XYZ file of C-alpha atoms in Angstrom:
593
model
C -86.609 36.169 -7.247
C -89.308 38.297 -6.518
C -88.552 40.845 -8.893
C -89.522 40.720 -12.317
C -87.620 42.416 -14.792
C -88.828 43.875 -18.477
C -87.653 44.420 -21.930
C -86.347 48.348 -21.463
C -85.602 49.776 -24.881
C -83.890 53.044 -24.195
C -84.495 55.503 -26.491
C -82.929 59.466 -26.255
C -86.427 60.320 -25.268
C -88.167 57.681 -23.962
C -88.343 54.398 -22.185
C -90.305 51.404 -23.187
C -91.600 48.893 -21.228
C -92.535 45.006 -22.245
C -93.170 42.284 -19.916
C -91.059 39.479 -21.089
C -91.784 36.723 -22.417
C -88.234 34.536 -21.793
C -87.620 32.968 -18.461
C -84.075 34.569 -18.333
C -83.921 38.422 -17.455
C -82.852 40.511 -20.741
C -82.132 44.555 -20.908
C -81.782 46.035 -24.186
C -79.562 49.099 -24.152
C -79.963 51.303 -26.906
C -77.952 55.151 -28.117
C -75.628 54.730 -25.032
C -74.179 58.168 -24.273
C -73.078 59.541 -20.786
C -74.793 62.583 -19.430
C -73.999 65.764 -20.806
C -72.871 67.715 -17.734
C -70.983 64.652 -15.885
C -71.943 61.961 -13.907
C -72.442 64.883 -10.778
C -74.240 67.371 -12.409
C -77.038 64.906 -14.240
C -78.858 62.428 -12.294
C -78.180 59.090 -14.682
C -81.022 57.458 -16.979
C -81.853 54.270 -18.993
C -79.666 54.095 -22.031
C -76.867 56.470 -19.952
C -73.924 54.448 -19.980
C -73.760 54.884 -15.668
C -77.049 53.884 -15.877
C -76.845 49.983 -13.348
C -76.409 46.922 -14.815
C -78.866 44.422 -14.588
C -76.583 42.393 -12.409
C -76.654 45.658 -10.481
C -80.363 45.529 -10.066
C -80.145 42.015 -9.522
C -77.628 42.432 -6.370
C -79.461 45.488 -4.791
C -82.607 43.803 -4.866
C -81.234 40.798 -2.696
C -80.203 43.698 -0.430
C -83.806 44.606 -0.122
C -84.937 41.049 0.145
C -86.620 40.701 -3.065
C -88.645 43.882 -2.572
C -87.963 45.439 -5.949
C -90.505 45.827 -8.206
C -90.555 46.815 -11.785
C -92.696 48.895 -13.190
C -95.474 47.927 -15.170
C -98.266 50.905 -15.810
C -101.536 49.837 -14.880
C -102.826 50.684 -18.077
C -100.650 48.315 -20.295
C -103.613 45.870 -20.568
C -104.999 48.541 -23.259
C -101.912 48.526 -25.389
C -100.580 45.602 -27.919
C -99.077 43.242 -27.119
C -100.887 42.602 -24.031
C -104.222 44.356 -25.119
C -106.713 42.990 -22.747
C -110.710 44.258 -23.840
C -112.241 43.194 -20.139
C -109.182 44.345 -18.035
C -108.913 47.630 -20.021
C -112.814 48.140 -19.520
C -111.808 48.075 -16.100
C -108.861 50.692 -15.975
C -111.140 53.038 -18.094
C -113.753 52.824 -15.975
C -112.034 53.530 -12.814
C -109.132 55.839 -14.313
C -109.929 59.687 -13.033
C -110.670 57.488 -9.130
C -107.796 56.864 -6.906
C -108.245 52.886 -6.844
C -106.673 52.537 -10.374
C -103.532 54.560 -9.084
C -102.770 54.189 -5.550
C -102.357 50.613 -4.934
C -100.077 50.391 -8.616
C -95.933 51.001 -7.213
C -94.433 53.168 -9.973
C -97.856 54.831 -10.788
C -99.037 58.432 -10.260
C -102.450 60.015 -10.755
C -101.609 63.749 -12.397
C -102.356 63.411 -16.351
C -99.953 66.124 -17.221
C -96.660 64.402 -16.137
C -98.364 60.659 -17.271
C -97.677 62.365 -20.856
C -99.700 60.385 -22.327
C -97.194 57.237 -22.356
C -99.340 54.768 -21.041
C -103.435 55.312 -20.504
C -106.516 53.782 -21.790
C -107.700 56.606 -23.690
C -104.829 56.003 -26.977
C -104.886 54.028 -29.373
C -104.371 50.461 -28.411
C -102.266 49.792 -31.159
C -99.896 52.395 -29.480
C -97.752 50.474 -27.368
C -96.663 51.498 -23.719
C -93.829 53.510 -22.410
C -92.966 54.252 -19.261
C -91.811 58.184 -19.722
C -92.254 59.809 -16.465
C -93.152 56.544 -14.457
C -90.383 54.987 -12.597
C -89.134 52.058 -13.665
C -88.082 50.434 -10.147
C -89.841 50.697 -6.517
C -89.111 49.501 -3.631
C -92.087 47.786 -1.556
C -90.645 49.756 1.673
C -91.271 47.728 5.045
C -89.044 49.359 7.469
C -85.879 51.417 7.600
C -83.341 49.290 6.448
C -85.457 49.083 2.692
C -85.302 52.680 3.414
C -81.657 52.947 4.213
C -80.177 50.686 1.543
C -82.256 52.363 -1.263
C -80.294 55.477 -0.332
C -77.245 54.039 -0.692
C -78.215 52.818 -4.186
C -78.851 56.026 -5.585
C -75.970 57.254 -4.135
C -73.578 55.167 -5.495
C -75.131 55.045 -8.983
C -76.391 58.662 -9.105
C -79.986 58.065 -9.931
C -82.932 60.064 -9.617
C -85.109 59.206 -5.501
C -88.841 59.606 -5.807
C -90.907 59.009 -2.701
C -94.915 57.577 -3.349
C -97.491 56.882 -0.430
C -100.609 56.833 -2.561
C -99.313 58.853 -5.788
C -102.463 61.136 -4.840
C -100.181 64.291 -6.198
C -101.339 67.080 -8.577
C -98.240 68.578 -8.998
C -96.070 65.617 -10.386
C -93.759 65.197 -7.166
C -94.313 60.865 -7.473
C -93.358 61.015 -10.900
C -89.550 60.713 -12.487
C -88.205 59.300 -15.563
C -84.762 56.589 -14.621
C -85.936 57.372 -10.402
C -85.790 54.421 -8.219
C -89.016 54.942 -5.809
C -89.643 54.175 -2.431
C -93.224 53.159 -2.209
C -94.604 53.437 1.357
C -98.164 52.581 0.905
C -97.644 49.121 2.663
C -96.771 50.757 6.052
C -100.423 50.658 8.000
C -99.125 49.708 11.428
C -100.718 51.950 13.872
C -100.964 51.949 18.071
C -103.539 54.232 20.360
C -101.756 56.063 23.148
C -103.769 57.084 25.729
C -101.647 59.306 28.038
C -99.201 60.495 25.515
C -96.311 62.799 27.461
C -94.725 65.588 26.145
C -93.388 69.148 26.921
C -95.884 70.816 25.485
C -99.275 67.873 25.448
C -100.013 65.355 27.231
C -103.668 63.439 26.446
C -104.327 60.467 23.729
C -102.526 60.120 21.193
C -101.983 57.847 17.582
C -99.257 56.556 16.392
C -100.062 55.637 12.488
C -98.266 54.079 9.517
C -96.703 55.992 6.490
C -99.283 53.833 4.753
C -102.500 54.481 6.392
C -105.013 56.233 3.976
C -107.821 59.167 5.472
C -110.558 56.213 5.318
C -108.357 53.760 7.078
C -107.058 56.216 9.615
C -110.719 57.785 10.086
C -111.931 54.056 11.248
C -109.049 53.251 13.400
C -110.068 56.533 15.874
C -113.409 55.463 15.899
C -112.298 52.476 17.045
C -110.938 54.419 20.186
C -114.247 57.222 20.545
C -111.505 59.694 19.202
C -111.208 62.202 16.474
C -108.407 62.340 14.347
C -107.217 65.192 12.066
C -107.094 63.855 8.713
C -108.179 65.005 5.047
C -111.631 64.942 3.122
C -110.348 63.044 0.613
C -110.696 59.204 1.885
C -107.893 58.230 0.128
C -105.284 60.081 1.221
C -102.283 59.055 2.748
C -102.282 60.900 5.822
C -98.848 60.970 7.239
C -97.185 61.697 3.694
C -97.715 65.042 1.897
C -100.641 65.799 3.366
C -99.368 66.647 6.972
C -96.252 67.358 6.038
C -97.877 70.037 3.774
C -100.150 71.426 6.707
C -103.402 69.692 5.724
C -106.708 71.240 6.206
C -109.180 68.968 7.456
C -113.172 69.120 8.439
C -112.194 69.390 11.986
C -110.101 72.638 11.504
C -112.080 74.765 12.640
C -112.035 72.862 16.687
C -108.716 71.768 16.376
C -106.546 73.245 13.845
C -104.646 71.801 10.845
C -102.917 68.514 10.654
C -99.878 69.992 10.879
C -100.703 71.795 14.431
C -101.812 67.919 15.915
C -98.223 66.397 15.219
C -96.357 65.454 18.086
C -93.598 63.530 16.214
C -91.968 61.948 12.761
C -90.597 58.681 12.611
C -88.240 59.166 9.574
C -84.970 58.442 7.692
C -82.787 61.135 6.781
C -81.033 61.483 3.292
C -77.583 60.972 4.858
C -79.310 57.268 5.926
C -80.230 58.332 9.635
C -83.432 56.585 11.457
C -84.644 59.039 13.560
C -87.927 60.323 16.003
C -87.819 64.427 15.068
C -89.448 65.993 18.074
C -90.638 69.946 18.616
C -87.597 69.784 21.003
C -84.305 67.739 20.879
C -81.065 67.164 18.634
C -84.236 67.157 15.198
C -86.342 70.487 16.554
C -85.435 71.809 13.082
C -85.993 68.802 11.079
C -89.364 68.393 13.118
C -90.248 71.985 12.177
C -89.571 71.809 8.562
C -91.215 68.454 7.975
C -94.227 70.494 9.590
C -95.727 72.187 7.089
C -93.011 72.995 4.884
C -93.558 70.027 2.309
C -93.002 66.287 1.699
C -90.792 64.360 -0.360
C -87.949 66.646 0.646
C -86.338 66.100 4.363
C -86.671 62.405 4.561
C -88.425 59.266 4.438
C -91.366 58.951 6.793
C -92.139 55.568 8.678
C -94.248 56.867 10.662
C -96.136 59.635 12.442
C -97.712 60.661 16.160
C -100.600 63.179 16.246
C -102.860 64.209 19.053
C -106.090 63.078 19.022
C -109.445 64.260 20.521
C -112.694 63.246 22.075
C -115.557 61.626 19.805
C -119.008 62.948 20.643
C -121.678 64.695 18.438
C -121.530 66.421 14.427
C -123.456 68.651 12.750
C -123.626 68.276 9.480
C -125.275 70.271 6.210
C -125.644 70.435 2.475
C -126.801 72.943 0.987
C -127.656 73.512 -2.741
C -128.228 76.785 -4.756
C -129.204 76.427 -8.685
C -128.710 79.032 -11.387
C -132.039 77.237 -13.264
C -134.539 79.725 -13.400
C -132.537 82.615 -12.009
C -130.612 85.403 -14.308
C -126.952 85.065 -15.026
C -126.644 88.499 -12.514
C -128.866 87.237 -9.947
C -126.925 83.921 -9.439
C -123.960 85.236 -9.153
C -125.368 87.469 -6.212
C -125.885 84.920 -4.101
C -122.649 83.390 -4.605
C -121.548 86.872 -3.421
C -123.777 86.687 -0.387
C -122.326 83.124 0.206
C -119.043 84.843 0.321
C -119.529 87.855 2.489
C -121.804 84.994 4.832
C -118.195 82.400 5.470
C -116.408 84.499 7.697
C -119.868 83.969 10.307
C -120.441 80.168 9.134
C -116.523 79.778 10.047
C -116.471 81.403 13.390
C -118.667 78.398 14.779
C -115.818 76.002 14.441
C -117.620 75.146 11.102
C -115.793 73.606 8.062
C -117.679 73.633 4.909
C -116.419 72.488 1.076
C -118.050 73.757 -1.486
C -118.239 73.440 -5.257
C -118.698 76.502 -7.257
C -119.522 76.145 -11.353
C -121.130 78.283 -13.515
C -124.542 77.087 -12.978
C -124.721 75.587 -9.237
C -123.216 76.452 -5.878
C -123.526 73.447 -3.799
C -122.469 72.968 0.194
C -121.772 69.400 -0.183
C -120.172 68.984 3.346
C -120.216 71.122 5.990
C -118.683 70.001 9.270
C -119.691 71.391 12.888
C -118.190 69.287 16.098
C -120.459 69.148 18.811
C -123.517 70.468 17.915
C -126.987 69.283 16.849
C -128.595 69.541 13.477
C -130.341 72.284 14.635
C -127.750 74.083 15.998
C -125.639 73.927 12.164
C -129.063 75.163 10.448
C -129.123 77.883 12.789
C -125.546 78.476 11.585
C -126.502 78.463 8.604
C -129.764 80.618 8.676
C -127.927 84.487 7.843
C -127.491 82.821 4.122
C -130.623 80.829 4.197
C -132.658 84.071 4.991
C -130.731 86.035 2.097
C -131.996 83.273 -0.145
C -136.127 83.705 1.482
C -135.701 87.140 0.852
C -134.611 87.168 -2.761
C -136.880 84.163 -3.913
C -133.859 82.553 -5.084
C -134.532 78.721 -4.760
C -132.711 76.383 -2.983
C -132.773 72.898 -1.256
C -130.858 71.765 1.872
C -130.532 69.051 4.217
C -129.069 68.712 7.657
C -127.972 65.521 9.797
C -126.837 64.838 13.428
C -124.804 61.890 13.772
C -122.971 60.579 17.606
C -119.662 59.968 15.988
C -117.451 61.676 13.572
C -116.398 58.307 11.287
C -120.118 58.304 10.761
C -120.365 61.910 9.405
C -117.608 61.373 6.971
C -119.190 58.260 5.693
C -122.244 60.244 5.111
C -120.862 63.428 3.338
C -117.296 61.884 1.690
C -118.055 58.232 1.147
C -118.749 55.945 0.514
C -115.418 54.716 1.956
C -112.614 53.497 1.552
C -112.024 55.677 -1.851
C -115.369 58.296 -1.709
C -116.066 60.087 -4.956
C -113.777 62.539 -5.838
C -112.226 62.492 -9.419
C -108.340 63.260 -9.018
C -107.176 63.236 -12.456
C -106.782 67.042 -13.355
C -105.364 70.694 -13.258
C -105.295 72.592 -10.275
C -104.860 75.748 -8.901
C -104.944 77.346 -5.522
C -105.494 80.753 -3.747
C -105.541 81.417 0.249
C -108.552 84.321 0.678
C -108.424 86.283 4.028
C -111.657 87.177 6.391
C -110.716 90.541 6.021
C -111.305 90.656 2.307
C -114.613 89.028 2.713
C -115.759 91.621 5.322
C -115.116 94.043 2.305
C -117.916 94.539 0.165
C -115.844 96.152 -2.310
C -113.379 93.163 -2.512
C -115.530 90.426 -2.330
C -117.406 91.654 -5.381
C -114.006 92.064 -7.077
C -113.154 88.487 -5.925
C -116.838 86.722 -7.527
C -116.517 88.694 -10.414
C -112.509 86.802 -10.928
C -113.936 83.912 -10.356
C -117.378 84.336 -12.457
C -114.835 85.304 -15.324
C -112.899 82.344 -14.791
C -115.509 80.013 -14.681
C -117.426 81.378 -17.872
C -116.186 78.608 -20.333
C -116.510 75.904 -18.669
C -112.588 74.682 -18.403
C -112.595 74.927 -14.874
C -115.075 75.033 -11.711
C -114.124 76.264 -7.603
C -113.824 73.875 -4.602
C -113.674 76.115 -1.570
C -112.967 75.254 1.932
C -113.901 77.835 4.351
C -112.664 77.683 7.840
C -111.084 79.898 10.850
C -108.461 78.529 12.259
C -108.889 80.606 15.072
C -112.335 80.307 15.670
C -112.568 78.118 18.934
C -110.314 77.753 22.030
C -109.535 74.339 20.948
C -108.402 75.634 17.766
C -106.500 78.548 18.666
C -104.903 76.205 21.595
C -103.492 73.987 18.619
C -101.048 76.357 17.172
C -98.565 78.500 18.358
C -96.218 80.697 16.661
C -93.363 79.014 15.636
C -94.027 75.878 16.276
C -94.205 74.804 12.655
C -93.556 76.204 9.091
C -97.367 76.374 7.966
C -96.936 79.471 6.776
C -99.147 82.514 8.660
C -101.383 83.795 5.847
C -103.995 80.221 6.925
C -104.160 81.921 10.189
C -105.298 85.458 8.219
C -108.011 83.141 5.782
C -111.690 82.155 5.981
C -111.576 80.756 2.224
C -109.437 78.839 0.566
C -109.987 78.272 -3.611
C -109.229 74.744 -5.309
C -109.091 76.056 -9.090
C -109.971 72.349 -10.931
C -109.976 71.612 -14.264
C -111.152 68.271 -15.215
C -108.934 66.069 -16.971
C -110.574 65.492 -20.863
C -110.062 62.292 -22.184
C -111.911 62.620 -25.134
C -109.860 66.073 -26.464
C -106.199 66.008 -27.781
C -103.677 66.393 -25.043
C -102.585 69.444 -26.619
C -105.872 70.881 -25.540
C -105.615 70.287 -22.385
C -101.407 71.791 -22.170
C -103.471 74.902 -23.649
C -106.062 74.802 -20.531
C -102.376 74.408 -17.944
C -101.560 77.634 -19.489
C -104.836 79.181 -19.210
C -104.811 77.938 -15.879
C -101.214 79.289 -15.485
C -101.240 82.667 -17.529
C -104.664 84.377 -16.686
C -106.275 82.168 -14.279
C -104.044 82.439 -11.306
C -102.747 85.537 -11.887
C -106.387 87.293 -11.790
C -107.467 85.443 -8.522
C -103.660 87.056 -6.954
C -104.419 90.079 -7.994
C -108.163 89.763 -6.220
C -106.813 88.611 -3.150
C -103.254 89.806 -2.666
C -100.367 88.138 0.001
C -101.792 85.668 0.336
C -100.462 82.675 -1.374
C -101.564 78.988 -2.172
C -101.826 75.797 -0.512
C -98.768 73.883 -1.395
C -100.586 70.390 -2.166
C -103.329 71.692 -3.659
C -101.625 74.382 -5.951
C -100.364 75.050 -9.452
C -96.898 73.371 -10.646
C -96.219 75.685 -12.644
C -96.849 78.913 -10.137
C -93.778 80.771 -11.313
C -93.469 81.869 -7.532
C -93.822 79.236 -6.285
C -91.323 79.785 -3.169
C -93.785 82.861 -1.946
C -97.111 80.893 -2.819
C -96.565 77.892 -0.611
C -93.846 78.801 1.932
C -93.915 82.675 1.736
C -91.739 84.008 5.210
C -90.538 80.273 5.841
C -88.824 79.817 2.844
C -85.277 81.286 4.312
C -85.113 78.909 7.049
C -87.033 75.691 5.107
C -84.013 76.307 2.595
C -80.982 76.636 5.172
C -82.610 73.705 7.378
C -83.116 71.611 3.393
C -78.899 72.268 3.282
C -78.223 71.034 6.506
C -80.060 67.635 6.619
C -79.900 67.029 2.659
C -76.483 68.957 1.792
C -75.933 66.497 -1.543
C -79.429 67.286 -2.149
C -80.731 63.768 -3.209
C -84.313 64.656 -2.576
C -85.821 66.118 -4.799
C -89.675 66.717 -5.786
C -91.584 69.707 -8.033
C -91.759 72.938 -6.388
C -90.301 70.893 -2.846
C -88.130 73.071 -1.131
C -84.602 73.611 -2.761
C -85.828 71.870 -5.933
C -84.801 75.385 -7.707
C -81.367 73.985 -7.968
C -82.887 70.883 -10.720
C -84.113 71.295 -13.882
C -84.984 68.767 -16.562
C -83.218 68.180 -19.419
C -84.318 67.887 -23.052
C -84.213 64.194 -22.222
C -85.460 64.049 -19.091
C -82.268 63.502 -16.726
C -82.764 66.309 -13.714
C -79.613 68.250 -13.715
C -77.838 70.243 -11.381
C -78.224 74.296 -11.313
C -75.925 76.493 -9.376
């Protein structure tokens, strides 16, 4: 049997996990009690009493030909009794990158909701738990896993988690007692040249639930095309990120992600395999599922997006040190980068750019179809600010014939890149028209200066105009999805991060959430009103959540959510219609009317 069950001790709090060491399959139940509210309030957990037997277990996983998997954290080898010293070296070196994470079923990369149960950093003598992980997943090939997973819950009213790559700051992969569907396996992908539609017809791809930003990013090159897809290489692209709008490098020539989809491949909650279209019987479904969220309206197989001709990139980097400058003076020219992006942007150009207290660094900047010196002309308004101000700086520009080879050069080294993904995060939308204010834009650097002045968190900031070219404003039209309209209205968009720290007590870093939470966000709001936050790359516990990340969607996301998910069995943080859950003391998600 493919599966291979482990010692569960079920605790009122917590779940342990032990691989074990008999050939037979053994579950310990411990403190059985039934769920406070009833069976239909309370989604069930380990040590409930409707909790499945192991012969249940045993029988659906012969439904889903041997395909479930149970959970073993990836960081058990650093725990008694399996304490490992090499393999743990391993997991701790890799542990804040996406390869320790992704590739794991039942694993998820955001440190607050991993509580702790199971990572290299405690003491070794400590054993594992599973806590928020999962304890079963399903290694989803096709519908039917899909299908008869959904039955399962329904029958034994557990907790449904969906997981591409895990790649989630807000928690939505996680669940303690949830059965997850993993869909990182699905990389099957076909180029369609003359793709027909009502409203586009020109190449198109046809790619995988499973297919990662890297993977996806090498398959257009493949075909001389561009594809819309995320800076981070590791990405899954037809999960949350499209379903959530997804910026990209190319959004300034051809909109988001969510503007390039031309269909869904998915199973609905009620068990339905369907193709959602912009028109047809799933028009609404299609809509919602564009922009307004994953994890939520169903289980993706696959997706369709437009893609576009290869040719030429521009590319820059561009780095501005504090060393040698006053406090006052560096923060100047972060002002003069700001009141510069609405100008940069209206080339088409896409730039990310990290902002600390002591550097300002353009670490990718992103031009289609123009030469190096065509992006340094771009960039030469800024660049002449610097000249004329003495402040130092160095930069670098680069010219390359094909896209894949730009994003090699500027977010590799593929397939994983660089970027750290264990942390706190934090978003805010700014508009162009606040950056053509003087007035505001100072009032914006000087919320961000005091945000960044102890050295908790630093800025990633993506500027972009998503109407900037005709290819770009020819991607969207109103309506047409549920990416909310304030990305239309922004040049800038603010990735609050605060590294995850290992070496400090965890308690530290629930005090930096709160920060992050209570003064934070709030000031950068208040600098840069109505305009919300990117819903993947925002702050779980944004107490408005539903006007952050949906804002004048939210009405229709939430009667469309009733109408293809009326039991509501999906459910992920801050998803739409996940106000109607909340957590027990225990952990069981419970019903709210």
């Amino acid at each position: 049997m493919a599966i291979l069950f482990f010692l569960i001790f079920a605790s009122a709090t917590l779940v342990s996990c032990y691989p074990s060491t008999q050939p037979s399959h053994h579950l310990i139940r411990a403190n059985l009690t039934d769920a406070p509210y009833g069976s239909n309030s309370c989604r069930c957990i380990p040590g409930d009493r409707c909790w499945p037997s192991l012969d249940d277990w045993a029988s659906f996983n012969k439904t889903v030909k041997g395909r479930l998997i149970s959970t073993v954290p990836v960081a058990h080898v650093c725990h008694a009794p399996q304490y490992d010293e090499a393999a743990c070296s391993t997991i701790k070196a890799t542990w804040t990158s996406p390869e320790a994470h992704i590739f794991a079923p039942g694993d998820f990369v955001a440190p607050y909701f991993q509580n702790q149960t199971c990572d290299p950093y405690t003491p070794t003598d400590k054993p594992c738990t599973l806590g928020n992980y999962p304890p079963y997943s399903v290694k989803v090939t096709g519908a039917e896993d899909i299908i008869s997973s959904l039955k399962f819950v329904r029958k034994h009213n557990i907790r449904l988690v969906i997981k591409n790559t895990g790649q989630d700051f807000l928690g939505k992969s996680s669940g303690l007692g949830a059965l997850e569907l993993w869909t990182a396996n699905m990389k099957s992908y076909s180029f369609i040249p003359k793709y027909k539609g009502n409203q586009y017809d020109g190449p198109a791809m046809k790619l995988g639930a499973g297919l990662i930003n890297s993977e996806a990013a090498l398959i257009a090159h493949k075909y001389n095309v561009r594809l819309v897809g995320g800076s981070s290489p590791s990405v899954g692209v037809a999960g949350g990120f499209t379903t959530g709008g997804g910026h990209s490098p190319l959004s300034g020539h051809y909109g988001l992600a969510a503007d390039n989809v031309l269909e869904w491949e998915v199973v609905t909650p009620n068990g339905q395999h369907v193709v959602a279209k912009p028109q047809g019987e799933y028009a609404d479904l299609y809509w919602a599922m564009t922009g307004g969220g994953g994890s939520t309206w169903g289980i993706v197989l696959s997706l369709t997006a437009k893609v576009h001709p290869d040719g030429v990139i521009g590319g820059a980097q561009l780095t501005v040190p504090s060393q040698g400058l006053t406090a006052d003076a560096y923060w100047d020219a972060v002002a003069a980068y700001h009141r510069f992006v609405p100008t940069f942007a209206s080339f088409g150009t896409v730039a990310t750019t990290l902002l600390t207290n002591d550097t300002l660094t353009m670490f990718a900047a992103t031009s289609p179809d123009v030469t190096a010196a065509q992006i340094k002309d771009q960039l030469s308004t800024f660049v002449g600010y610097l000249h004329e101000h003495k402040i130092p700086y160095t930069a670098n520009y680069t010219e390359f014939d094909n896209y894949y080879d730009h994003l090699m050069h500027y977010l590799g080294p593929y397939p994983f890149g660089t970027f750290a993904i264990t942390q706190l995060t934090g978003g805010q939308l700014i508009s162009r028209a606040l950056l053509q204010s003087e007035t505001a834009t100072e009032n914006l650097v000087n919320t961000a200066r005091s945000a960044l002045r102890d050295g908790h968190f630093y800025i990633a900031m993506e500027s972009f105009d998503l109407g900037a070219t005709a290819t770009a404003r020819e991607a969207h039209h109103d309506g047409q999805n549920s990416v909310k309209s304030a990305w239309r209205e922004s040049a800038l968009y603010y990735i609050v991060i605060g590294g995850w720290d290992w070496t400090i007590p965890r308690d530290d870093m629930v005090a930096r959430q709160r920060e992050l939470s209570d003064v934070v966000m709030p000031a950068l709001k208040a600098a840069a009103p109505g305009m919300g936050s990117y819903l993947n790359e925002g702050n779980f516990a944004d107490p408005d959540w539903q006007e952050s990340f949906y804002a004048e969607n939210y009405p229709r996301l939430s009667r469309i959510k009733k109408h293809v998910d009326p039991d509501s069995l999906l459910y992920a943080r801050t998803a739409v219609g996940s106000e109607h859950w909340r957590e027990d003391s225990q952990g069981r998600l419970c019903f709210v009317r």
